[in-house]
Coordinates of C-alpha atoms in Angstrom, one line a residue:
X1314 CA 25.4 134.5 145.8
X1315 CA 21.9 133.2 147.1
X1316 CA 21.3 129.6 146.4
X1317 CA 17.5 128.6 145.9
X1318 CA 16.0 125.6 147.9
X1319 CA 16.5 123.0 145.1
X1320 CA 20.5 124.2 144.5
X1321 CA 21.1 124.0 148.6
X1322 CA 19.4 120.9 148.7
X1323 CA 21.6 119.6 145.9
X1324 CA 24.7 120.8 147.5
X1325 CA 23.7 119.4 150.9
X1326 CA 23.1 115.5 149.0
X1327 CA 26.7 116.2 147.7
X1328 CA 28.4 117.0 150.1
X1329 CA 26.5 114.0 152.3
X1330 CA 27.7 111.6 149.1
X1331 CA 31.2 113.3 149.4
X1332 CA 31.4 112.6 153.0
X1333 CA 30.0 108.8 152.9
X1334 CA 32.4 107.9 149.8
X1335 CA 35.4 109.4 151.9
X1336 CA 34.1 107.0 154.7
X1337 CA 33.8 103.9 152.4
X1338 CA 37.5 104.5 151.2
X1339 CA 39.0 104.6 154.9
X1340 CA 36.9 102.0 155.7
X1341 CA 37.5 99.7 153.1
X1342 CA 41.5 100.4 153.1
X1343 CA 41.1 99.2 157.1
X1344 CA 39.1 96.4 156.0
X1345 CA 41.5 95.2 153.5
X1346 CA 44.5 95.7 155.5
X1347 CA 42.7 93.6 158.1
X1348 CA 42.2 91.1 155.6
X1349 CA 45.4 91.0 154.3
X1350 CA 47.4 90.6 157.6
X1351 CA 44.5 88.0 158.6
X1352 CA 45.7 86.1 155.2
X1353 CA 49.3 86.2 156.1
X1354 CA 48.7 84.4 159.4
X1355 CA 45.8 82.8 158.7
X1356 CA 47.2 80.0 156.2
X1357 CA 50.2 79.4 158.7
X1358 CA 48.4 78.3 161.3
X1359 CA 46.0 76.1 158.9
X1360 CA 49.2 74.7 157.7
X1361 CA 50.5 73.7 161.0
X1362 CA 46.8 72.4 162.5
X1363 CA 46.8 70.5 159.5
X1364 CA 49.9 68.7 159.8
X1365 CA 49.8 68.3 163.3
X1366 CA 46.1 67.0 163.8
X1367 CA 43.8 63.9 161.7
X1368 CA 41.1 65.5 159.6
X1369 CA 38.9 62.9 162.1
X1370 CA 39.3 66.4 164.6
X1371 CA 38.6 68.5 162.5
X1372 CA 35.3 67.1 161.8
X1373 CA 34.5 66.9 165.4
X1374 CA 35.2 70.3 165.4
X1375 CA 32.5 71.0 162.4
X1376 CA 30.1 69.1 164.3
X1377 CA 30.0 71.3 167.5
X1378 CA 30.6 74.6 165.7
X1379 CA 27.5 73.5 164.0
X1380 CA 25.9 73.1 167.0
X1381 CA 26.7 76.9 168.8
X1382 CA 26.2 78.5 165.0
X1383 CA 22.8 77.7 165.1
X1384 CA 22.1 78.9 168.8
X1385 CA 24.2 81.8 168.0
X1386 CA 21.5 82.7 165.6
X1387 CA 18.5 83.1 168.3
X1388 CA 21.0 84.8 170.6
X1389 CA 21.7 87.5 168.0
X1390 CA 17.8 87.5 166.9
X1391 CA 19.3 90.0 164.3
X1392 CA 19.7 93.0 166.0
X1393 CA 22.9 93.4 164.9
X1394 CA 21.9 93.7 161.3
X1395 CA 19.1 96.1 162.7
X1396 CA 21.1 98.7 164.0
X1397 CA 23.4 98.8 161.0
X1398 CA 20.7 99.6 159.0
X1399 CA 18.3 101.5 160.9
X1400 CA 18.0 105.3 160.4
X1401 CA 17.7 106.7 164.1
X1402 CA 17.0 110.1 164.8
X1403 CA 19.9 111.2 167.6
X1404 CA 22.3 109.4 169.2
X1405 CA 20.4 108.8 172.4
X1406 CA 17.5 106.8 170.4
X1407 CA 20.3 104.8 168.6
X1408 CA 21.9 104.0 172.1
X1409 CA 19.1 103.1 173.9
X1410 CA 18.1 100.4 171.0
X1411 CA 21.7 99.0 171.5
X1412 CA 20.7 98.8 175.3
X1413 CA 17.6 96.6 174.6
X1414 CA 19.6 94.3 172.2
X1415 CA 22.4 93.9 174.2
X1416 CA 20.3 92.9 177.2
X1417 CA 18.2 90.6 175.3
X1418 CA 21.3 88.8 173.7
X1419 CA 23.1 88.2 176.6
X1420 CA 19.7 86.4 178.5
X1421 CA 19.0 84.5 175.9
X1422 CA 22.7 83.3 175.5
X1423 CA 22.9 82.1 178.9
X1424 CA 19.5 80.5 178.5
X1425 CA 20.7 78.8 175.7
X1426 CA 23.5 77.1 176.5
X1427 CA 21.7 76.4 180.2
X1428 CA 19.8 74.0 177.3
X1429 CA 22.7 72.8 175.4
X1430 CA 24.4 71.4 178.5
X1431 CA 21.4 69.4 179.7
X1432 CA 20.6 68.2 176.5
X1433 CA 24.1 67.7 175.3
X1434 CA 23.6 64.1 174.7
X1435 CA 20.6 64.1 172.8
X1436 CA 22.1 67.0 170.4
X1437 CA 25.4 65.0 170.2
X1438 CA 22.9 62.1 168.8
X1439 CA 21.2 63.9 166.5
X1440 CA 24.0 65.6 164.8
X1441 CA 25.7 61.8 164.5
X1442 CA 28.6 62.6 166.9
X1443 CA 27.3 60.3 170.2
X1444 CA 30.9 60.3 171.8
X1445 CA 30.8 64.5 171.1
X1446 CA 28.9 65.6 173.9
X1447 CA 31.0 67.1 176.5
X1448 CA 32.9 69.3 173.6
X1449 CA 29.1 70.4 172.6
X1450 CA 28.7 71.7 175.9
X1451 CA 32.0 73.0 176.5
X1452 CA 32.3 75.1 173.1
X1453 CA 28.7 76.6 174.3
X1454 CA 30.2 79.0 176.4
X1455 CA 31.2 80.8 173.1
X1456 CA 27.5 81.8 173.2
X1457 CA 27.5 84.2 175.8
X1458 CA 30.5 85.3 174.7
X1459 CA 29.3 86.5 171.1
X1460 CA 26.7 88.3 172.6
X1461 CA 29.2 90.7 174.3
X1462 CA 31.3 91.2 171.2
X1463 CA 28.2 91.5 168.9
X1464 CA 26.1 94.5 169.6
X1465 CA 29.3 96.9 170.1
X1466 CA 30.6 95.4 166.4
X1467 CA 27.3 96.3 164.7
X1468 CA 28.1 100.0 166.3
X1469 CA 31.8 100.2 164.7
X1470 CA 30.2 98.8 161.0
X1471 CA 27.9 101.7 161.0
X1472 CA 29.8 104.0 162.3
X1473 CA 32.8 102.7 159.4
X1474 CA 35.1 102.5 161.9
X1475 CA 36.8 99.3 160.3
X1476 CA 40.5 100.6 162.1
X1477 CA 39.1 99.8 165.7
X1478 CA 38.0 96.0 164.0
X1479 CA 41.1 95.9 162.2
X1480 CA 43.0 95.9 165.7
X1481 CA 40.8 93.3 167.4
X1482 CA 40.6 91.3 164.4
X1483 CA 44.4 91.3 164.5
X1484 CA 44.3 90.2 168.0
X1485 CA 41.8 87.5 167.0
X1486 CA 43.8 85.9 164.2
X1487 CA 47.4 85.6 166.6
X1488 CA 45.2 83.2 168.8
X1489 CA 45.4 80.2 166.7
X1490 CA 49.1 80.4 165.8
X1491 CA 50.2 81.0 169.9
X1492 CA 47.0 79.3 171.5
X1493 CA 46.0 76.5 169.0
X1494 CA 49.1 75.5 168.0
X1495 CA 50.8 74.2 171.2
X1496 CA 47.5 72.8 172.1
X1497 CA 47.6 71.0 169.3
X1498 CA 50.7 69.8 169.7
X1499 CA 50.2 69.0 173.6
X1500 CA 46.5 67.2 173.1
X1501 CA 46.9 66.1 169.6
X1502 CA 43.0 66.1 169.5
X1503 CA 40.0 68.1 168.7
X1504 CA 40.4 69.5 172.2
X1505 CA 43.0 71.6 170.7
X1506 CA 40.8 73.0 168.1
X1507 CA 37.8 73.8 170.7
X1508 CA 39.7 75.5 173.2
X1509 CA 41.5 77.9 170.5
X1510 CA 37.9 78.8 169.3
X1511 CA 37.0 79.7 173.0
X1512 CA 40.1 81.7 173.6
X1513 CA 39.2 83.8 170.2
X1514 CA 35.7 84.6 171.1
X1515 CA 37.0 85.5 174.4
X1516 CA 39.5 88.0 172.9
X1517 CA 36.9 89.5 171.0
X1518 CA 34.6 89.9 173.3
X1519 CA 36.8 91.6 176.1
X1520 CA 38.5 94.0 173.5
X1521 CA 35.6 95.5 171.5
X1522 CA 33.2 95.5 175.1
X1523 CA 36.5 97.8 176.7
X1524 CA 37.5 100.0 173.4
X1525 CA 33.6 101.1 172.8
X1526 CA 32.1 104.6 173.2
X1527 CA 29.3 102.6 174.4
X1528 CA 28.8 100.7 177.4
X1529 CA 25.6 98.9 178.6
X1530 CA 23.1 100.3 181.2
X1531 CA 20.3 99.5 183.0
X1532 CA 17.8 100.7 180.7
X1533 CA 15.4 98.6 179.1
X1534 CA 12.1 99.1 176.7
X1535 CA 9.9 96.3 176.1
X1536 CA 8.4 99.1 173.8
X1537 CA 12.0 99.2 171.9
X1538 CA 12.5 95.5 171.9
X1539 CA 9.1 94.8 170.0
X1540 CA 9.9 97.8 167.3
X1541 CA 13.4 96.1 166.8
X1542 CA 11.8 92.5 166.6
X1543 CA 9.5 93.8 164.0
X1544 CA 12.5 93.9 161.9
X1545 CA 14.8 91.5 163.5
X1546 CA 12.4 88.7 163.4
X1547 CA 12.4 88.2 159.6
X1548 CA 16.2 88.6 160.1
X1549 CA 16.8 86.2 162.2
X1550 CA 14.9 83.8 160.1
X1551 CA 17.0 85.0 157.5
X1552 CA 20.2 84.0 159.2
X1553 CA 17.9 80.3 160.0
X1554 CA 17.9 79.9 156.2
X1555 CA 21.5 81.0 155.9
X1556 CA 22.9 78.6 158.4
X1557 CA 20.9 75.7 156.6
X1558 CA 22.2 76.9 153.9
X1559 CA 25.8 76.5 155.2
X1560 CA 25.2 73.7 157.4
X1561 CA 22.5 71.1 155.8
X1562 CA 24.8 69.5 153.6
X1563 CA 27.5 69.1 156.3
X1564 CA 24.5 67.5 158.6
X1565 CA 23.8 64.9 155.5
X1566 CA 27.8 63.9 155.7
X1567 CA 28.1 64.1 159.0
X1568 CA 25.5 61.3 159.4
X1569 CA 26.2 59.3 156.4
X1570 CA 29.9 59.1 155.8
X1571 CA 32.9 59.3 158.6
X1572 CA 34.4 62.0 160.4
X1573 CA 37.5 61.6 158.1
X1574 CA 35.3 62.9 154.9
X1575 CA 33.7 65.2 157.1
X1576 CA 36.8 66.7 157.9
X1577 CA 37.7 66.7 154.3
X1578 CA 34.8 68.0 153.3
X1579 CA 34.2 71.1 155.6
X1580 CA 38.4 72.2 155.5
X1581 CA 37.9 72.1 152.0
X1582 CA 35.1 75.0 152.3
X1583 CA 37.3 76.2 154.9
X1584 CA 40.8 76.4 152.7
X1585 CA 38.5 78.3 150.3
X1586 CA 36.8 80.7 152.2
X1587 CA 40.0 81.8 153.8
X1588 CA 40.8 82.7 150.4
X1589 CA 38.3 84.4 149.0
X1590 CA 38.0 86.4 152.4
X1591 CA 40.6 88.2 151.7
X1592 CA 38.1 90.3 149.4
X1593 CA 34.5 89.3 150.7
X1594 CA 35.2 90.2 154.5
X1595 CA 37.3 93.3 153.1
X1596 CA 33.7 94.7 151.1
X1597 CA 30.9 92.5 152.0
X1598 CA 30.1 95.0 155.3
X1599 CA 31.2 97.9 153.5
X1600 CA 28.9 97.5 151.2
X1601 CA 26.2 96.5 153.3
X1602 CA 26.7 100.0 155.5
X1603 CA 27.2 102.0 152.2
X1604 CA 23.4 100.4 150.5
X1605 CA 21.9 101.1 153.7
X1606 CA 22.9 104.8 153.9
X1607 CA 21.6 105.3 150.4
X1608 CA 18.6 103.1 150.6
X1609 CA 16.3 105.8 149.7
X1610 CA 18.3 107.2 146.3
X1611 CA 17.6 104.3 144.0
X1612 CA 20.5 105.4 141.1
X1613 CA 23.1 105.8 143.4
X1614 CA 21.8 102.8 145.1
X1615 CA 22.3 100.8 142.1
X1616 CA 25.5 102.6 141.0
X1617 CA 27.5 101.7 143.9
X1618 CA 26.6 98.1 144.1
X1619 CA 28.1 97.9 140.1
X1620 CA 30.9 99.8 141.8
X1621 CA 31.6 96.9 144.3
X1622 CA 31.2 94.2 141.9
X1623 CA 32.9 95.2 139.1
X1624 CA 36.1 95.9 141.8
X1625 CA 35.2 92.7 143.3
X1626 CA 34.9 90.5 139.9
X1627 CA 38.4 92.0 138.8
X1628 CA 40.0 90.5 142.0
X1629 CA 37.8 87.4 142.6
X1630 CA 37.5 86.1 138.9
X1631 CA 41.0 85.2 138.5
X1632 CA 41.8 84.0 142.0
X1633 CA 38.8 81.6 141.8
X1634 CA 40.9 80.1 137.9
X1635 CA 44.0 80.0 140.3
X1636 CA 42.3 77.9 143.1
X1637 CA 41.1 75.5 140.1
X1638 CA 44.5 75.4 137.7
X1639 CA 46.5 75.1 141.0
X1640 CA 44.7 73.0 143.2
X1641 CA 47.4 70.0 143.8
X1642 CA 49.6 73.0 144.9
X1643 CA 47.7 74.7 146.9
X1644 CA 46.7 72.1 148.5
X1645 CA 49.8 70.8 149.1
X1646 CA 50.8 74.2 150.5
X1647 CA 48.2 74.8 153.0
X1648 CA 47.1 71.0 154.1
X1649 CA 49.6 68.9 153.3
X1650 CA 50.5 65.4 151.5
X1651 CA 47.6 63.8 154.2
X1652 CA 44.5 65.9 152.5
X1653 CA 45.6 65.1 149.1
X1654 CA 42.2 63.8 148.8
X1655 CA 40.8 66.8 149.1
X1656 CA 42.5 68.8 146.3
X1657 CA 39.8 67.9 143.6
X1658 CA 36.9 69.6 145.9
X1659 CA 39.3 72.4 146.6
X1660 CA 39.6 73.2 142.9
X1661 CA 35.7 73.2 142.2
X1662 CA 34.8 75.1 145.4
X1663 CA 36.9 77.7 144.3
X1664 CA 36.3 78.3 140.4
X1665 CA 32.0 78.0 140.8
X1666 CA 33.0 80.2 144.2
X1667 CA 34.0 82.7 142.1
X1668 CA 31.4 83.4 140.1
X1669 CA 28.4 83.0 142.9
X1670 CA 30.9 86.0 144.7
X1671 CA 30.1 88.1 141.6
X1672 CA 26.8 87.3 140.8
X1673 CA 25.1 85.8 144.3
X1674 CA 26.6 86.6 147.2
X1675 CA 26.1 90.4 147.4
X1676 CA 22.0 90.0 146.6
X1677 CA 21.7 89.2 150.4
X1678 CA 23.2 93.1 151.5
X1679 CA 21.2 94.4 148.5
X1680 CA 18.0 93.1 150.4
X1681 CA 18.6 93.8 154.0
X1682 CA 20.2 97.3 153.1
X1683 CA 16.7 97.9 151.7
X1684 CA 15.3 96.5 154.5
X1685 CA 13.3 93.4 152.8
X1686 CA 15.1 90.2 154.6
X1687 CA 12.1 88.6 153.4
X1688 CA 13.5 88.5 150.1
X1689 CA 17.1 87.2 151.4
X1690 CA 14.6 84.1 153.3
X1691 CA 13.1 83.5 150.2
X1692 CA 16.5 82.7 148.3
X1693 CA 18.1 80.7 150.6
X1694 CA 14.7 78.5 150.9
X1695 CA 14.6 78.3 147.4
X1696 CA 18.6 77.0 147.1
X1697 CA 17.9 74.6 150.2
X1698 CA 15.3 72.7 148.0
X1699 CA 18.0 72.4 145.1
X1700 CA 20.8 71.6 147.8
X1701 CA 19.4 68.9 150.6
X1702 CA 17.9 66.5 147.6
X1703 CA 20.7 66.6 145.8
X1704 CA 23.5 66.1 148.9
X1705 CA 21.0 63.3 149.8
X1706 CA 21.7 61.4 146.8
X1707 CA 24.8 61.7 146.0
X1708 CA 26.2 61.1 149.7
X1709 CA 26.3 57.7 148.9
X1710 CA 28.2 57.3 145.7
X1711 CA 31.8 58.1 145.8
X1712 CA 33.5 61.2 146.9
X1713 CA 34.4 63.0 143.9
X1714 CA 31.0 62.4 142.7
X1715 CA 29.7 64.5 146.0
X1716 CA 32.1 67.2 145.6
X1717 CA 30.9 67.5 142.0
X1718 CA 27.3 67.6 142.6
X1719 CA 27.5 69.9 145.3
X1720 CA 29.7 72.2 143.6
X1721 CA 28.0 72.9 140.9
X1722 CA 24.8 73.2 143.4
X1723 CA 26.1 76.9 143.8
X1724 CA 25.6 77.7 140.6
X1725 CA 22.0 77.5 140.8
X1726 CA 21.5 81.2 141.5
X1727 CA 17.5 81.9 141.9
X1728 CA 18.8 85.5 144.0
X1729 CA 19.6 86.6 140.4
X1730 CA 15.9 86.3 139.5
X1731 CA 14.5 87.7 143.1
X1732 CA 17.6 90.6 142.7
X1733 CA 16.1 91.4 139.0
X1734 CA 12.6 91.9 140.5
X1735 CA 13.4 93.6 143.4
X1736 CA 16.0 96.5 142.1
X1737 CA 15.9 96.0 138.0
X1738 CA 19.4 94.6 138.6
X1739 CA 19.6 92.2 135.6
X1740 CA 22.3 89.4 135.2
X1741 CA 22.8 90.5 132.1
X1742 CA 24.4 93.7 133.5
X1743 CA 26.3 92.4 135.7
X1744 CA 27.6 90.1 133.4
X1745 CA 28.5 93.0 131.0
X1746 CA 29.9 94.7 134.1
X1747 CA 32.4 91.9 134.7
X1748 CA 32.5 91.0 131.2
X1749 CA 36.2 92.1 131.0
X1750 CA 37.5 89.9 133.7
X1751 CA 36.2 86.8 132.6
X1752 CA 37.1 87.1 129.4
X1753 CA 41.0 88.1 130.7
X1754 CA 40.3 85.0 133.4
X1755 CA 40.1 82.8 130.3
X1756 CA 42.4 83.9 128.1
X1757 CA 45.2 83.9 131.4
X1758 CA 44.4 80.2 131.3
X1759 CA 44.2 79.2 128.2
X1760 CA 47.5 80.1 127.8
X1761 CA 48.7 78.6 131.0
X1762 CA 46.8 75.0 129.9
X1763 CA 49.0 74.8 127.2
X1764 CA 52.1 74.4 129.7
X1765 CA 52.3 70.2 131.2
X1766 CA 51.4 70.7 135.1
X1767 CA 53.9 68.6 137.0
X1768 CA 54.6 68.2 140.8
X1769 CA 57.4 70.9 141.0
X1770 CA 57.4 73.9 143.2
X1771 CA 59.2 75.8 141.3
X1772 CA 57.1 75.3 138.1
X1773 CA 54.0 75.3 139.7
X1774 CA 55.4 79.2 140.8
X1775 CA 56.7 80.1 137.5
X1776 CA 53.0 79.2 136.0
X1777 CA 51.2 81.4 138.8
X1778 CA 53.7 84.3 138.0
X1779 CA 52.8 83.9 134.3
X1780 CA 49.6 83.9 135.0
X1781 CA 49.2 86.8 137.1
X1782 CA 51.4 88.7 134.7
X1783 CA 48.9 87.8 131.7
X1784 CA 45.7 88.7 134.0
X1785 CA 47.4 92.3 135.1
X1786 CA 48.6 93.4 131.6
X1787 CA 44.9 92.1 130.0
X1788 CA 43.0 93.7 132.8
X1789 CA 44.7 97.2 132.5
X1790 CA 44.2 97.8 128.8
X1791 CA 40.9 98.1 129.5
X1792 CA 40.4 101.8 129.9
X1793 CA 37.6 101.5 132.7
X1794 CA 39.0 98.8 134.4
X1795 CA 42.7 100.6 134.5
X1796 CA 40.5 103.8 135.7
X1797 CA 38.4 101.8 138.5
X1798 CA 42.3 99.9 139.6
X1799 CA 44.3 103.0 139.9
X1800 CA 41.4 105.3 141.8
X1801 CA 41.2 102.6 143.9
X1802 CA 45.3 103.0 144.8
X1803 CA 45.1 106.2 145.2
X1804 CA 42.2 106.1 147.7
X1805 CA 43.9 103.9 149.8
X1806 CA 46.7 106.0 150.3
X1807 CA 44.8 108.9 151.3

């Protein structure tokens, strides 16, 4: 049998989508399983930090983290991003471009932070933590550090080798439970919480700089570094807009209000995020790799993005209605009776989380997959106008009122417009792609609403359980939905 030119290149594209969707399912069975063990240590040692240490420390520690995040970001100059989604030609080409970007990371680390020690003061000033400036320099030697452990992790996300992550990741999370933790107990300070984010970037560095196929040489291409920047630049930028994103509205509290609401405020986020991370980190680089490899077939593009969020809305719809419905418990769980105040901004962070998961939050891998980080600038400029002004004048009304306001500042999605006019990816389908889930979500608590919420463990359980038990039953007598679940088991046990 002699196949024409149009029938072998047909079977070739097959076979390549064959061979990439077997790599998405190992990689995102690594992922998850890195999540989940990440989950099951995680909230332990939030629970202990949290009992053992004032939230005054842990807004210390936002403060400087604040600080290196934003030099982190001109150390990376996005070349990580680049050689994800790059297309090189051989090996050698793809090397050699991790050479120049390793090289230029770790200079401009050490540069860096050269800066951040002799201007420690003045940067403690300006961030409104004057009495902060030996833990700003100190925590700046996580600078260099990142720049080791960065380059070689951009080369195990393209390459979907999410088992070599899963093991340093493992590695990573132990830290705070055996390092932290007795600090903690021994300084009783933010010292505690400094040092434990040191000894995890160390960690990460060493481990992922000895297990890679790559190692750094001497070569170096000012050539190379000025194609890479061409691309990087408008990344890096886009990480700028990102971290002002993430960051402007802690700057605001920072200055106005006390460390102790600060430290609310940002362990709220925190408590969240380690949440919901059990699915974003598990698909949010998967996804990223898998857009970028099919960057240049539009349909399948656009097919596997619904793919990811329709998986994604089944798991993060309901867990965001949980956060809300239980947010006295949980909070009591993870934190503590001492961050009660903080259960009320828990609960909104994580029911309008949800939903800008689903609808938001993958946009930004949509545009750098198709290489326009322009368009991921553009959004987070855009939500910065609706963010700062807002923040601003509410920071000085009460709490709750704050919490509120910037809660629902999230669901102010302008990437839904930009996504619409940069891939025909409408809300409207993504709603109907997800439609299921929230209407399950809903009907899972309507029925749970009915029951009186009280103080007791053991209700509080028994409510979750019925919950869950509502959600899984709704969810699976949809015939797509049951399809899309049990395909995904069975993946995952290949």
């Amino acid at each position: 049998m002699v196949l024409d030119s149009s029938n072998l290149k047909l079977a070739t594209f097959n076979n390549m989508g064959e061979e990439l969707n077997k790599k998405i399912v190992t990689a995102t069975k690594w992922s998850s399983v890195t999540e989940i063990a990440a989950k099951l240590v995680a909230p332990v040692t939030t629970m202990l930090l949290a009992r053992i240490l004032t939230p005054d420390a842990f807004g210390v520690l936002v403060t400087v983290m604040m600080v290196i995040s934003f030099a982190e970001i001109f150390t990376d100059a996005g070349f990580q991003k680049f050689l994800i989604q790059h297309e090189f030609e051989s090996d050698e080409e793809l090397y050699q471009s991790t050479n120049v970007a390793f090289w230029t990371n770790l200079v401009f680390s050490l540069l860096i932070w050269g800066l951040i020690i002799i201007f420690s003061q003045p940067i403690a000033n300006l961030v409104g933590s004057p009495n902060e400036s030996t833990e700003i320099a100190v925590a700046g030697c996580c600078i260099p550090l990142a720049a080791f452990s960065s380059i070689q992790m951009a080369l195990y996300k393209r390459g979907f080798d999410f088992k070599t992550l899963f093991y340093v990741r493992i590695v990573g999370v132990l830290i705070p439970l055996f390092v932290t933790v007795p600090l903690a107990l021994y300084f009783r300070n933010c010292w505690a919480l400094i040092l434990g984010v040191i000894a995890q970037n160390f960690s990460n560095a060493l481990l992922l700089t000895l297990k890679s196929p790559w190692k750094p040489n001497r070569f170096y291409s000012f050539a190379k570094l000025k194609e890479m920047f061409s691309f990087s630049m408008w990344s890096m930028i886009e990480s700028v807009s990102i971290w002002l994103t993430s960051y402007v509205d802690l700057f605001i509290v920072g200055r106005m209000l006390s460390p102790h609401y600060l430290g609310l405020y940002r362990t709220s986020i925190t408590a969240v995020g380690q949440i919901n991370s059990l699915v974003t980190s598990a698909t949010t680089p998967i996804l990223y790799s898998s857009l970028s490899r099919l960057q240049n077939d539009p349909e399948e593009f656009k097919s596997m993005f619904f793919k990811f969020q329709k998986l994604v809305g089944m798991l993060v719809i309901p867990l965001g209605m949980i956060i809300y419905l239980f947010r006295d418990f949980i909070t009591a769980i993870l934190l503590g009776p001492q961050w009660a105040e903080a259960a009320y901004f828990i609960g909104l962070w994580g029911l309008t989380g949800a939903l800008t998961i689903v609808f938001s939050h993958y946009s930004s891998e949509v545009f750098r997959a198709l290489g326009k980080p322009k368009l991921s600038v553009l959004v987070q400029v855009l939500h910065i106008l609706f963010l700062a002004p807002i923040v601003w004048h509410y920071v000085t009304d009460d709490y709750d009122t704050l919490c509120f306001a910037r809660a629902l500042v999230r669901l102010i999605m302008v990437s839904v417009v930009v996504l619409y006019y940069c891939t025909n990816i409408s809300l409207w389908e993504m709603v109907k792609n997800v439609f299921h889930s929230l209407l399950v979500t809903l009907t899972s608590a309507f029925i749970i609403s009915i029951f009186p919420f009280t103080d007791s463990y053991f209700l509080n359980i028994a409510y979750l359980l019925l919950f869950l038990t509502v959600y899984i039953l709704g969810i699976l007598a949809f015939p797509e939905e049951r399809k899309l679940f049990i395909d995904f088991c069975k993946r995952l046990k290949k």
